[in-house]
Amino acid sequence: MAPAHRTAAFLWAALGILVYLGLAMAQDPQMSISYFDNLPGRLFFFEDTPTAVYHDTVDGDVYITQDEGKNWERASGVPSGEALMVFAHPFDTRYAFILTTGTTHYRTEDRGKTWRSFSVPSPPAFTPYPLSFHSDPTKWGYILYQGTECSLSGWERTCTDVTYYTTDGFSSDVKELLTDTTRCQFAHSSKDFKHDAHPDLIYCVGFDSSSTGASHSISSSRLYSSTDFFRTTSLETLGMGRGAKGVVALAIVSKFAVVALKDLSPGADGAMMLYVTVDTKEWAKAQFPHASQARLRENAYTIVESTVHSLAVDVLSQDKGAIGTLFVSNSNGTYFVESLSDTNRNAAGYVDYENVYGIEGVGIANTVSNPLDVERKGQPKKLKSMITLNDGSSWAPLRAPSRDVDGHDVSCNPNDEESCSLHLYSVTNPHNFGRVFSSPAPGFVIGVGSIGRQLVPYEDCDTFMSTDAGLTWNMIQRNAHIYEFGDSGSIILLVDDEGPTDRVLYTLDFGKSWKSYNLGMSVRARGLTSVSDATSQKFMLLVQISRQEQKPGQGRYGIIYLDFAGLRSRKCGDDDFEQWYARAKPETECLLGVKQWYRRRKADADCYVGDKFIDPVVHDEPCPCEDHDYECDYNYVRSGDQCIPSGLERIPSNVCTSGRPDETYMGSSGYRLIAGDKCDKGRGLRKDEPVSKPCSQAQPAEGEVTSQIHDFPADVAQYEFFKESSTILVRLSDHTIWQSSNEGLTWEQKYPGEHFLVFYMNTHTNDRAYLITDTPKYYYTTDGGRFWHEANAPSRPNSFRANVLSFQPRSDYLIWVGDVGCDGTSERCRAEAQYTRDHGRHWQFIEDYVVNCAWARDEELKIDMTQILCESYLHKEGSQRLFGRSNPLQLISGLDYYGKKTKLFDHVVGFTKFSEFLIVAEYLPQRNALDLQVSLDGRTFAEGQFPPGMHPNTHAYTVLESSTDAIFLHMTMSEHPHPYWGNILKSNSNGTYFGLSIENVNRDQYGFVDFEKFSGLDGIALANIVANPAEAALTGLKALQTRITHNDGGTWKPLTPPAADSLGQSYSCSTTRCALHIHGYTERTDARATYSSPAVVGVVMAVGNVGETLAPYTDSDTFLSRDGGFTWQEVHKDAHLWEFGDSGAVILLVNDEEPTDHVLFTTDEGLSWREYQFSKDKLRIKAIVTVPEDTSRKFMLIGYRPQSSASSVIVHIDFTSLTHRQCELKEDNPGHDDFELWSPSEERQEVCLFGRQTLYHRRKRDANCVVGKLPKIEEKIVRNCACTEEDFECEFNYVKNDEGKCVLIPGMTPLESDSSCRSDDEYWYERTAYRKVPYSSCEGGYRPDQGTRHRCPGLRGHSTFFWLTILLFPIAVTGVVGWWWYKRSGLARGTIRLPSSASDSQLFGSLGSRSGNALDTLASVPWFLLGLAGIAYAYVSSSIENLAGGFRSRRGYRDVPVDEDAQILRFEDEEE
C-alpha cells in the first residue's frame, strides 16, 4: 500500500477509535450528589426554568439550584431557620416568596438568586395558602396576604384573620383589605376561569356585622365581593337573597367558581350546598341526583380534578369505609349525574381519581368491589381500577396485558375483564411527586399495580406502562418502581421502590428495551422528578442514604443529579416524528367535536427531542357534528332522544302580530351546540338552526292564558309527577303508559305494545321510577324520565296484591315480590321476594310464601340499613292462593340482608311505617283479637296501651299519621252493619300510650277517616264527627259536623262561619248552633286533593256549607281561609275542585258538579275571580293536577267527554304569561317587598301556637308577581312562650269532662310516675292528669303536668361549686392551651386543601396525612374535655400537613388544569 494511502487509512482508523470511545463514554449519564440533613417539605421547579427549590421544614432553611439539581446553595439573604413556607408565583416565574412565623418575609425576583425582605403587620394565618395571586401577568404584583392578629384577654387568647393586599409585590407597605375573613381570592386567579368581570374583582368569605365576639356562628358567614379593594363592599346573594348564609369555603376550579354553604334549614343534618358560576354574574345551585346515600354533607365531599368541560365531585356515601360516589356536571357545572359508584377515598378526603394529562375525557379511578363487606364487617377494601374515555359518561376496567415482562402468558384470561384486569395504585397511596400516572409527555401513562380480580399489596405489585393513554398496557418491570418522564417522553426513568437499590433503569425507545445505570452506592429512593413539563433530559432523584454509606459531615438525605443529555448526539428531525391520535378506537375518537393528536417522536428514532420548556401542542381535527354534540336549548328538556319544549316559547313583541291562524315564526329547534364543542356543522348535523313554527306554539302577550286539549283512548287509571320535576307519568286503563316532560303540553307513549300493570316512583329518590309489565321485564329511569332502560326482574309481578317493589334511602337497594310457580295449575304457586343492592343487576333470594317484604329502614325510621321485614307464612307448602288463618302469617326480621333471621311475632295482620315508628298489628288467635305493637328501632316492641273499651282486640283501627312526634290512630267504635265511626286516639312521644283526642269521628267502609292535617302548619287538623251516633245506629244516616284543632288534637272546636256568603248575603242559619262544615277525606276521588299546600302557608280551601250539619256535596259551596282555619270566607257558589299554583299566586277552580267549559282563577287569593274558557265543548273534570310542590303556573285538568266516558281528556292550561314580574323578597327589609310576615295566631288572642310564636313569609295577597323558584325562607321562631292550658292534653286513662278538665276514667288507675332522670335533669315530677303536647316547645308558665317535685339522684344532686371544683380545675390549664390552639390553628375557619397536597402531603408515610380523629373530637365535644394529648397530636398533624404542603413538581396544566383550590372544600364548624 502506498504511504499516502497507509497514512489516510491510519487517520481514519484513529478517528473511528476516537468516535467509538466518545460514543462509549457517552453511554452513561452524568451524575452528582448533594447532601441534606432532612427531607424537603416542598421540592419544586420554577415553571419553564432549570431553577428548583428545596425547603427543609425541620431546620427552616431553603436551598436553591440553578442547574436542575447539580449544585445547591442556601437562599442568600434569608436568615437560617426562618423559612416557614415557600411559594412560587404561579403566573410570573421570576418571583417566589418565603414566609416566616413572624412579620418579616422574603421575596426573590430573579428565581432565587437573591432574596430581599419585606414586612407585613401580622404573621401568616394558619392556612395552607395564605397568599392569593392575580392571573394577569401585567398585574403580577397584585397579591392578597392572609394574616392572623391575636390579642390576650385574661387567660384567653383571641385570634382573628385579617387579609391585606399589595399591588407591587410587597415593594411598598401592604394595605388592609378586610378583617375577620376566612378566605379571600381574586376572581382572576385561574387562566381557565375566563370572564369579563372587573379586573380587580375580589371574593372574600367573611362574617357579617351582626356577628360579634371572639367566635362566630356559621350562620353569619357570607360571601362578599369588591372591585375597589373593599372600599365598597357587595354581598353576593348567589341568587338566593339574604339567605345566602353559612358560607364555608370558596374555590376556583378550572372554569368554575364554587361556593360551599352549610344548609342552615331545620333538619338539614349537616347537609351542604354548592353554588357555581362560570361568569361571576349568575350563580346557580348545583343539582345532584336525589340518591340520599351520597348526599352532600359537611367534610364529606371532594371536588376532584376537573376539566374545562365539567366539574367532578366525589361524595362520601359510606362513612365507615371511606367509599364515595363520583358525580360529573354538565358544561356550566349546575346539573350533576352519577358517573361512578363506590369510588375509593381515604380518611382525609382524597379520592383515587386522576385525569390523563392532555387527553380530553380520559381518566382513571379506583372503585371498591366489596363496599358492603367493608361497611358491615370491616373487611379490607378490594380495589379495582376503571378508565373512562368520555369524560365520565361510562367506565370500563383497565385491559390487562396478555404477557408479562418476560414474554410469558399472564395467569388469567385478559378477555375476562371481571376476573382479569389491571389495577393500579392511585392518589390515596402516592409514592412520588406530582401526578400519579401521566405527564405532559403525550400519551404515556405508567402505574404500579397488579393483574387479577383486585389490587394486591404494593410490595407484591409490578410496573406497567401504556403508550396510548391507557387503552392498552404492558408490564415493563417486575416489582414496584417510581418513575419520571423526560425529553417529551423519549426518556423514561425507573427506580426501585420496594427497598434499597444501587441502580436506575431507563429506556430510550418507549419501554421496548431497558438499560441500567449503577449509582455506585446503595440508597432508598424517596422521590424522582424533573422540570414541570417533562421536556428536560436531566432528573433529580431524592434518596435516603444508608448508614453504611453515610460519611462524616454528610447529611442523611441527598439529591442525585442525573444528566442523560450525552446519550444521544443527534437532534430529531421531521422524519423522526409521527402524528399520534389520542384515541385508537374509532367510536371514541371524537370528543366535543374534535379528534386530538400530538406530534410525538417515533419509538425507534435514535435521537433526542430537545424542545426544552416547550409544551406539547395539541392539534384539534374537527369532526362532523353529530347528535352528541348538541344539548337541549334554553326552555327545552330532554325526553329520550328528543328535546321538547318545557313551555311555550317567548318571542319578540313584533312577531305573530297579524292574528292569522296560519302565521308562523322562526324559533328554536330545541337544540344548541354544547359550549366548547368545535364540531364541523358543514360536514355534519345542523340541529341548532331555527325552524318555522306556528304562532300557537309561542308564548302569548302578557296577561293572556293558553290551553291545549289532548284526547286519550282510555280512562286515566294512575298518574304522578316526578318530584321537583315537570315530568308526569300517566297509566291508562288499557295498560299503556304516557309521559309528558313539560307538564302536559306534549305527550309521548312509552313502549307501545307493552302491557303495563302499574308504575312506581322511588319514594326516596325523586328521579327514579319503574314501569312494571305483566312479565319479568320492566323499565326504569334514573334521571326523571329523560332516558328509560330495560331490565329483567327475577319473576313476574306478584298477583297477591302485595307491593311489587319496596325502596329504602339507598336508592340502588330494591326488593321485588313476584309470582313463582303460578303458571297453569301449579300446586306451589307462591309469592317470592328477592333483593338487589345494585339496582337490579343482581338479585338475591329473601323468602318465599310471603305477603309483604320491605326494607325496615326509612327516612325517619333510622335503623339498620340491612334489615328486611317479611310477613311470611309458617307452613311453606301448597298453593299460597288457598291459605287461610290456619296458616299463621309470621313477622320475620332479617339483619344482614335476611341472613340473620329473627321471628318478631307468631301471627300478624300486617305492619306499616309512619315517620319514626314501626307499627305492627299482631293477631292473638287465643282471644281472636288484635294488639298494636310499636317500635322505634325495628327490634324491640312495646304494646300499645289504650283507654278502657278502646283496645284494638275488639275494634278495627286506622293509623292516620305521625308528623308531630305522636301517632294518631282511629279506633272504630260503631258495630257492623251500622255506619262506621270511631274515636281518634293520640299517643305519647314513643307511640305506646294512647289517649282520647276526639270521639265519634267519621269513617267509611274502607277504613278511610275524615281527618286531615294542614300542610306547612303542624298541629292544625280538621275532622268530621258524627253528631248523632245513637240515632245513626238505628237509621243508618249520619249527621256530620266539622271540628278543628290548633294544638295537635288537644282540644277541638267548631269552625267559625263567615258573616256573609260570596254574594254578600247573610246565611239563613245564624244561631250559635250554626257553624261551617266541610266535606272530608272519605268523599274524595283523589286523595291528593288536600285542603292546603306547603307552598301556600296558612291558605286552606274546602267545599262545605254553613248550617247545623254538613249538607250533601252538590248543595255545598266553596270556602277559603287565609289564617290556618281560624276564619273563613265563601269564595264561590257550588262545589268546585281547586288547586294551588305558583305558591298561591294562582288558585284554580273548576266546577265539580257538572260538565263545564271554563275554569275560574284568582291571583289575589279569592278577592276577585276571572273566568277562562278552555273548550268549546263541555267536559266533565275529575281532577286538577300540577307539580307536587305547587310552584308552577301550569295546570292539567283530567276528565272525559260526557258522550264518551270510556276515553279521557287532559287539558293543559298555562298561566305563565299572566305577568312576567318576578316577586321581590327582602329578608333584611320586610314590608318593602312582595311578601308579608304572617303568624297563625293573628286572628286569636293567643300569640303562641305549640308554645312558640312563629312567623312565616308569604306573598302579599294583592302582589301581582311570579313567585316561581324564589328560595323559600324558613319560618322564623320569634320566641318560645310560657306554657298555657293549650299546651297540655289528658294523660293516659284520663278524659275531659264537661268543664274541660281532665278526670280519671271510672275504674281506671293512673300510670305510675316515671322517676328516671335525663342527664340534664335536676328534678323529676310525679304524674298528674295532664301531659304536655309533645310538639309544644313552651317553657315555664302554667305546668299542670308536674306533680310533686323530687331531686334526681346521682351526679345532679351535688352543687354547682362541687362540680366546678372536681371537674374543671384539674384540666383548666389543658383547656387554656386547647382553646388557644383552636383559635390559633384555623380550625374555626374554612380551609381548602389543594390538589398539590393530595399526594405530596402523604409522601413520607403518614406524617402528612391528617387522620381527622382528634379534629373530629374537637369539633364535637367541649374544648376542655379533649385533653392535652389530643391537642398535641392534632397540632403536630396539622402543622406537618400545612408545612409539608407538597412536592409539587408539575404545574397546573393547560389541557387538564389542576387549580390551587381544586381538591377539597373542608370546613370545621366553630358554631357551639
Tab-separated table of C-alpha atoms in Angstrom, residues 900-1122:
chain	number	residue	atom	x	y	z
A	900	LYS	CA	-79.683	-13.459	60.299
A	901	LYS	CA	-83.390	-14.097	60.767
A	902	THR	CA	-85.386	-13.423	63.923
A	903	LYS	CA	-89.079	-14.110	64.423
A	904	LEU	CA	-90.680	-10.999	65.856
A	905	PHE	CA	-94.310	-12.173	66.050
A	906	ASP	CA	-96.041	-15.510	65.564
A	907	HIS	CA	-99.114	-14.124	63.857
A	908	VAL	CA	-99.652	-10.681	62.353
A	909	VAL	CA	-102.197	-8.965	60.200
A	910	GLY	CA	-99.655	-6.524	58.808
A	911	PHE	CA	-97.122	-3.814	59.536
A	912	THR	CA	-96.539	-0.248	58.448
A	913	LYS	CA	-94.011	2.539	58.879
A	914	PHE	CA	-95.057	6.020	59.965
A	915	SER	CA	-92.346	8.631	60.408
A	916	GLU	CA	-90.071	7.276	63.147
A	917	PHE	CA	-92.473	4.495	64.173
A	918	LEU	CA	-92.708	0.869	63.043
A	919	ILE	CA	-96.255	-0.305	63.810
A	920	VAL	CA	-97.332	-3.949	63.774
A	921	ALA	CA	-100.854	-5.356	64.060
A	922	GLU	CA	-100.370	-8.581	65.992
A	923	TYR	CA	-103.135	-11.209	65.857
A	924	LEU	CA	-103.843	-13.157	69.052
A	925	PRO	CA	-105.699	-16.333	67.972
A	926	GLN	CA	-106.459	-17.451	71.517
A	927	ARG	CA	-108.508	-14.264	72.026
A	928	ASN	CA	-109.403	-13.673	68.380
A	929	ALA	CA	-108.119	-10.154	68.947
A	930	LEU	CA	-105.528	-7.651	67.741
A	931	ASP	CA	-102.689	-5.983	69.579
A	932	LEU	CA	-100.879	-2.864	68.414
A	933	GLN	CA	-97.093	-3.152	68.735
A	934	VAL	CA	-94.825	-0.127	68.286
A	935	SER	CA	-91.057	0.038	67.784
A	936	LEU	CA	-88.527	2.803	67.305
A	937	ASP	CA	-85.589	0.566	66.438
A	938	GLY	CA	-87.104	-2.364	64.489
A	939	ARG	CA	-86.064	-4.877	67.156
A	940	THR	CA	-87.769	-4.098	70.448
A	941	PHE	CA	-91.519	-3.555	70.563
A	942	ALA	CA	-93.895	-2.127	73.132
A	943	GLU	CA	-97.572	-2.994	73.257
A	944	GLY	CA	-99.855	-0.033	72.775
A	945	GLN	CA	-101.813	0.876	75.904
A	946	PHE	CA	-105.357	2.104	75.244
A	947	PRO	CA	-108.161	3.674	77.266
A	948	PRO	CA	-110.830	1.245	78.524
A	949	GLY	CA	-113.177	-0.060	75.869
A	950	MET	CA	-110.898	1.106	73.075
A	951	HIS	CA	-108.446	-1.747	72.679
A	952	PRO	CA	-107.901	-2.989	69.101
A	953	ASN	CA	-108.680	-6.543	70.162
A	954	THR	CA	-112.351	-5.697	69.691
A	955	HIS	CA	-112.204	-2.857	67.184
A	956	ALA	CA	-110.851	-2.119	63.731
A	957	TYR	CA	-108.384	0.724	63.572
A	958	THR	CA	-106.676	3.013	61.053
A	959	VAL	CA	-103.251	4.559	61.650
A	960	LEU	CA	-103.650	8.127	60.456
A	961	GLU	CA	-100.314	9.952	60.686
A	962	SER	CA	-97.418	10.844	62.966
A	963	SER	CA	-95.810	14.089	61.876
A	964	THR	CA	-95.633	15.730	65.304
A	965	ASP	CA	-93.829	13.145	67.446
A	966	ALA	CA	-97.038	11.220	68.185
A	967	ILE	CA	-99.223	8.644	66.448
A	968	PHE	CA	-102.820	9.484	65.577
A	969	LEU	CA	-104.985	6.385	65.376
A	970	HIS	CA	-108.688	5.984	64.564
A	971	MET	CA	-110.438	3.235	66.556
A	972	THR	CA	-113.778	2.164	65.111
A	973	MET	CA	-116.421	2.156	67.848
A	974	SER	CA	-119.625	1.510	65.880
A	975	GLU	CA	-120.806	-2.027	65.272
A	976	HIS	CA	-121.333	-3.669	61.879
A	977	PRO	CA	-123.613	-3.282	59.916
A	978	HIS	CA	-124.229	0.234	61.221
A	979	PRO	CA	-122.447	3.158	59.531
A	980	TYR	CA	-118.875	3.480	60.703
A	981	TRP	CA	-117.423	5.993	63.108
A	982	GLY	CA	-114.951	5.906	65.925
A	983	ASN	CA	-112.564	7.728	68.225
A	984	ILE	CA	-109.243	9.319	67.364
A	985	LEU	CA	-106.548	8.423	69.852
A	986	LYS	CA	-103.193	10.137	70.185
A	987	SER	CA	-100.039	8.518	71.545
A	988	ASN	CA	-97.221	9.767	73.658
A	989	SER	CA	-93.881	10.509	72.009
A	990	ASN	CA	-92.771	6.861	71.805
A	991	GLY	CA	-96.094	5.590	70.493
A	992	THR	CA	-97.005	3.309	73.413
A	993	TYR	CA	-99.670	5.109	75.480
A	994	PHE	CA	-102.780	6.277	73.685
A	995	GLY	CA	-105.221	8.834	74.999
A	996	LEU	CA	-108.546	10.017	73.626
A	997	SER	CA	-108.353	13.074	71.379
A	998	ILE	CA	-111.860	13.294	69.854
A	999	GLU	CA	-114.873	10.974	69.753
A	1000	ASN	CA	-117.234	9.812	67.011
A	1001	VAL	CA	-115.045	10.710	64.021
A	1002	ASN	CA	-116.492	9.656	60.682
A	1003	ARG	CA	-115.007	6.860	58.574
A	1004	ASP	CA	-116.201	4.863	55.572
A	1005	GLN	CA	-116.471	1.164	54.833
A	1006	TYR	CA	-112.884	1.058	53.505
A	1007	GLY	CA	-111.335	2.374	56.714
A	1008	PHE	CA	-110.675	5.901	55.421
A	1009	VAL	CA	-111.284	8.633	58.006
A	1010	ASP	CA	-112.423	12.252	57.819
A	1011	PHE	CA	-109.212	13.526	59.367
A	1012	GLU	CA	-106.588	15.701	57.731
A	1013	LYS	CA	-103.716	17.867	58.913
A	1014	PHE	CA	-102.886	21.124	57.180
A	1015	SER	CA	-99.701	21.166	55.119
A	1016	GLY	CA	-96.997	23.502	56.342
A	1017	LEU	CA	-98.688	24.173	59.697
A	1018	ASP	CA	-98.001	21.315	62.061
A	1019	GLY	CA	-100.638	20.533	64.636
A	1020	ILE	CA	-103.650	22.036	62.852
A	1021	ALA	CA	-106.161	19.439	61.668
A	1022	LEU	CA	-109.781	19.067	60.594
A	1023	ALA	CA	-112.081	16.164	61.412
A	1024	ASN	CA	-115.722	15.375	60.786
A	1025	ILE	CA	-117.635	13.862	63.665
A	1026	VAL	CA	-120.921	12.012	63.705
A	1027	ALA	CA	-123.162	14.340	65.707
A	1028	ASN	CA	-125.963	11.773	66.093
A	1029	PRO	CA	-124.308	8.436	66.918
A	1030	ALA	CA	-127.322	6.995	68.776
A	1031	GLU	CA	-129.733	7.933	66.026
A	1032	ALA	CA	-127.351	6.877	63.242
A	1033	ALA	CA	-127.043	3.420	64.782
A	1034	LEU	CA	-130.780	2.990	64.224
A	1035	THR	CA	-131.419	4.880	60.975
A	1036	GLY	CA	-128.072	4.421	59.233
A	1037	LEU	CA	-127.991	8.159	58.466
A	1038	LYS	CA	-125.078	10.131	59.847
A	1039	ALA	CA	-125.278	13.847	60.606
A	1040	LEU	CA	-121.745	15.202	60.238
A	1041	GLN	CA	-120.181	18.251	61.829
A	1042	THR	CA	-116.669	19.651	61.359
A	1043	ARG	CA	-114.181	20.267	64.147
A	1044	ILE	CA	-110.741	21.891	64.071
A	1045	THR	CA	-107.766	21.621	66.405
A	1046	HIS	CA	-104.955	24.145	66.690
A	1047	ASN	CA	-102.954	22.264	69.291
A	1048	ASP	CA	-102.371	18.862	67.730
A	1049	GLY	CA	-105.579	17.261	68.955
A	1050	GLY	CA	-105.501	18.599	72.499
A	1051	THR	CA	-108.789	20.457	72.029
A	1052	TRP	CA	-111.305	20.591	69.174
A	1053	LYS	CA	-113.708	23.390	68.222
A	1054	PRO	CA	-116.332	24.052	65.522
A	1055	LEU	CA	-115.370	26.193	62.527
A	1056	THR	CA	-116.465	29.810	62.825
A	1057	PRO	CA	-118.768	30.583	59.866
A	1058	PRO	CA	-118.263	33.662	57.695
A	1059	ALA	CA	-120.623	36.590	58.252
A	1060	ALA	CA	-121.864	36.591	54.629
A	1061	ASP	CA	-121.696	34.454	51.520
A	1062	SER	CA	-119.845	35.189	48.270
A	1063	LEU	CA	-122.727	37.367	47.080
A	1064	GLY	CA	-122.733	39.447	50.252
A	1065	GLN	CA	-125.921	37.842	51.566
A	1066	SER	CA	-126.418	36.631	55.125
A	1067	TYR	CA	-126.753	32.924	55.761
A	1068	SER	CA	-130.154	31.589	56.712
A	1069	CYS	CA	-128.587	29.804	59.683
A	1070	SER	CA	-127.399	32.436	62.152
A	1071	THR	CA	-127.780	30.952	65.644
A	1072	THR	CA	-124.966	29.817	67.894
A	1073	ARG	CA	-125.626	26.256	66.723
A	1074	CYS	CA	-124.583	27.238	63.208
A	1075	ALA	CA	-121.030	26.575	62.036
A	1076	LEU	CA	-119.089	25.900	58.873
A	1077	HIS	CA	-118.970	22.209	57.952
A	1078	ILE	CA	-116.811	20.879	55.149
A	1079	HIS	CA	-116.577	17.661	53.176
A	1080	GLY	CA	-113.677	15.464	54.115
A	1081	TYR	CA	-111.316	12.750	53.038
A	1082	THR	CA	-113.913	9.980	52.747
A	1083	GLU	CA	-115.691	11.741	49.872
A	1084	ARG	CA	-112.655	12.401	47.702
A	1085	THR	CA	-111.975	10.596	44.464
A	1086	ASP	CA	-108.350	11.788	44.585
A	1087	ALA	CA	-106.556	11.578	47.926
A	1088	ARG	CA	-104.034	14.171	46.730
A	1089	ALA	CA	-106.690	16.926	46.620
A	1090	THR	CA	-105.804	18.194	50.080
A	1091	TYR	CA	-107.211	21.231	51.852
A	1092	SER	CA	-103.861	23.019	51.885
A	1093	SER	CA	-100.407	23.167	50.355
A	1094	PRO	CA	-96.985	23.589	51.992
A	1095	ALA	CA	-96.209	26.172	49.315
A	1096	VAL	CA	-99.086	28.413	50.457
A	1097	VAL	CA	-98.743	28.530	54.193
A	1098	GLY	CA	-101.982	29.278	56.023
A	1099	VAL	CA	-104.242	29.181	52.951
A	1100	VAL	CA	-106.922	26.472	53.097
A	1101	MET	CA	-109.714	25.616	50.658
A	1102	ALA	CA	-112.720	23.354	51.145
A	1103	VAL	CA	-116.224	22.598	49.964
A	1104	GLY	CA	-118.953	22.829	52.562
A	1105	ASN	CA	-121.865	24.775	53.958
A	1106	VAL	CA	-122.960	26.936	56.856
A	1107	GLY	CA	-125.542	25.184	58.996
A	1108	GLU	CA	-126.051	22.854	61.905
A	1109	THR	CA	-124.753	19.812	59.997
A	1110	LEU	CA	-122.947	19.036	56.754
A	1111	ALA	CA	-125.152	19.267	53.642
A	1112	PRO	CA	-124.849	16.997	50.553
A	1113	TYR	CA	-121.877	17.740	48.312
A	1114	THR	CA	-123.985	19.083	45.450
A	1115	ASP	CA	-125.649	21.535	47.835
A	1116	SER	CA	-122.342	22.894	49.057
A	1117	ASP	CA	-120.219	25.902	48.166
A	1118	THR	CA	-116.509	26.672	48.084
A	1119	PHE	CA	-114.701	28.323	51.010
A	1120	LEU	CA	-111.233	29.707	51.689
A	1121	SER	CA	-109.239	30.531	54.820
A	1122	ARG	CA	-106.022	32.552	54.877
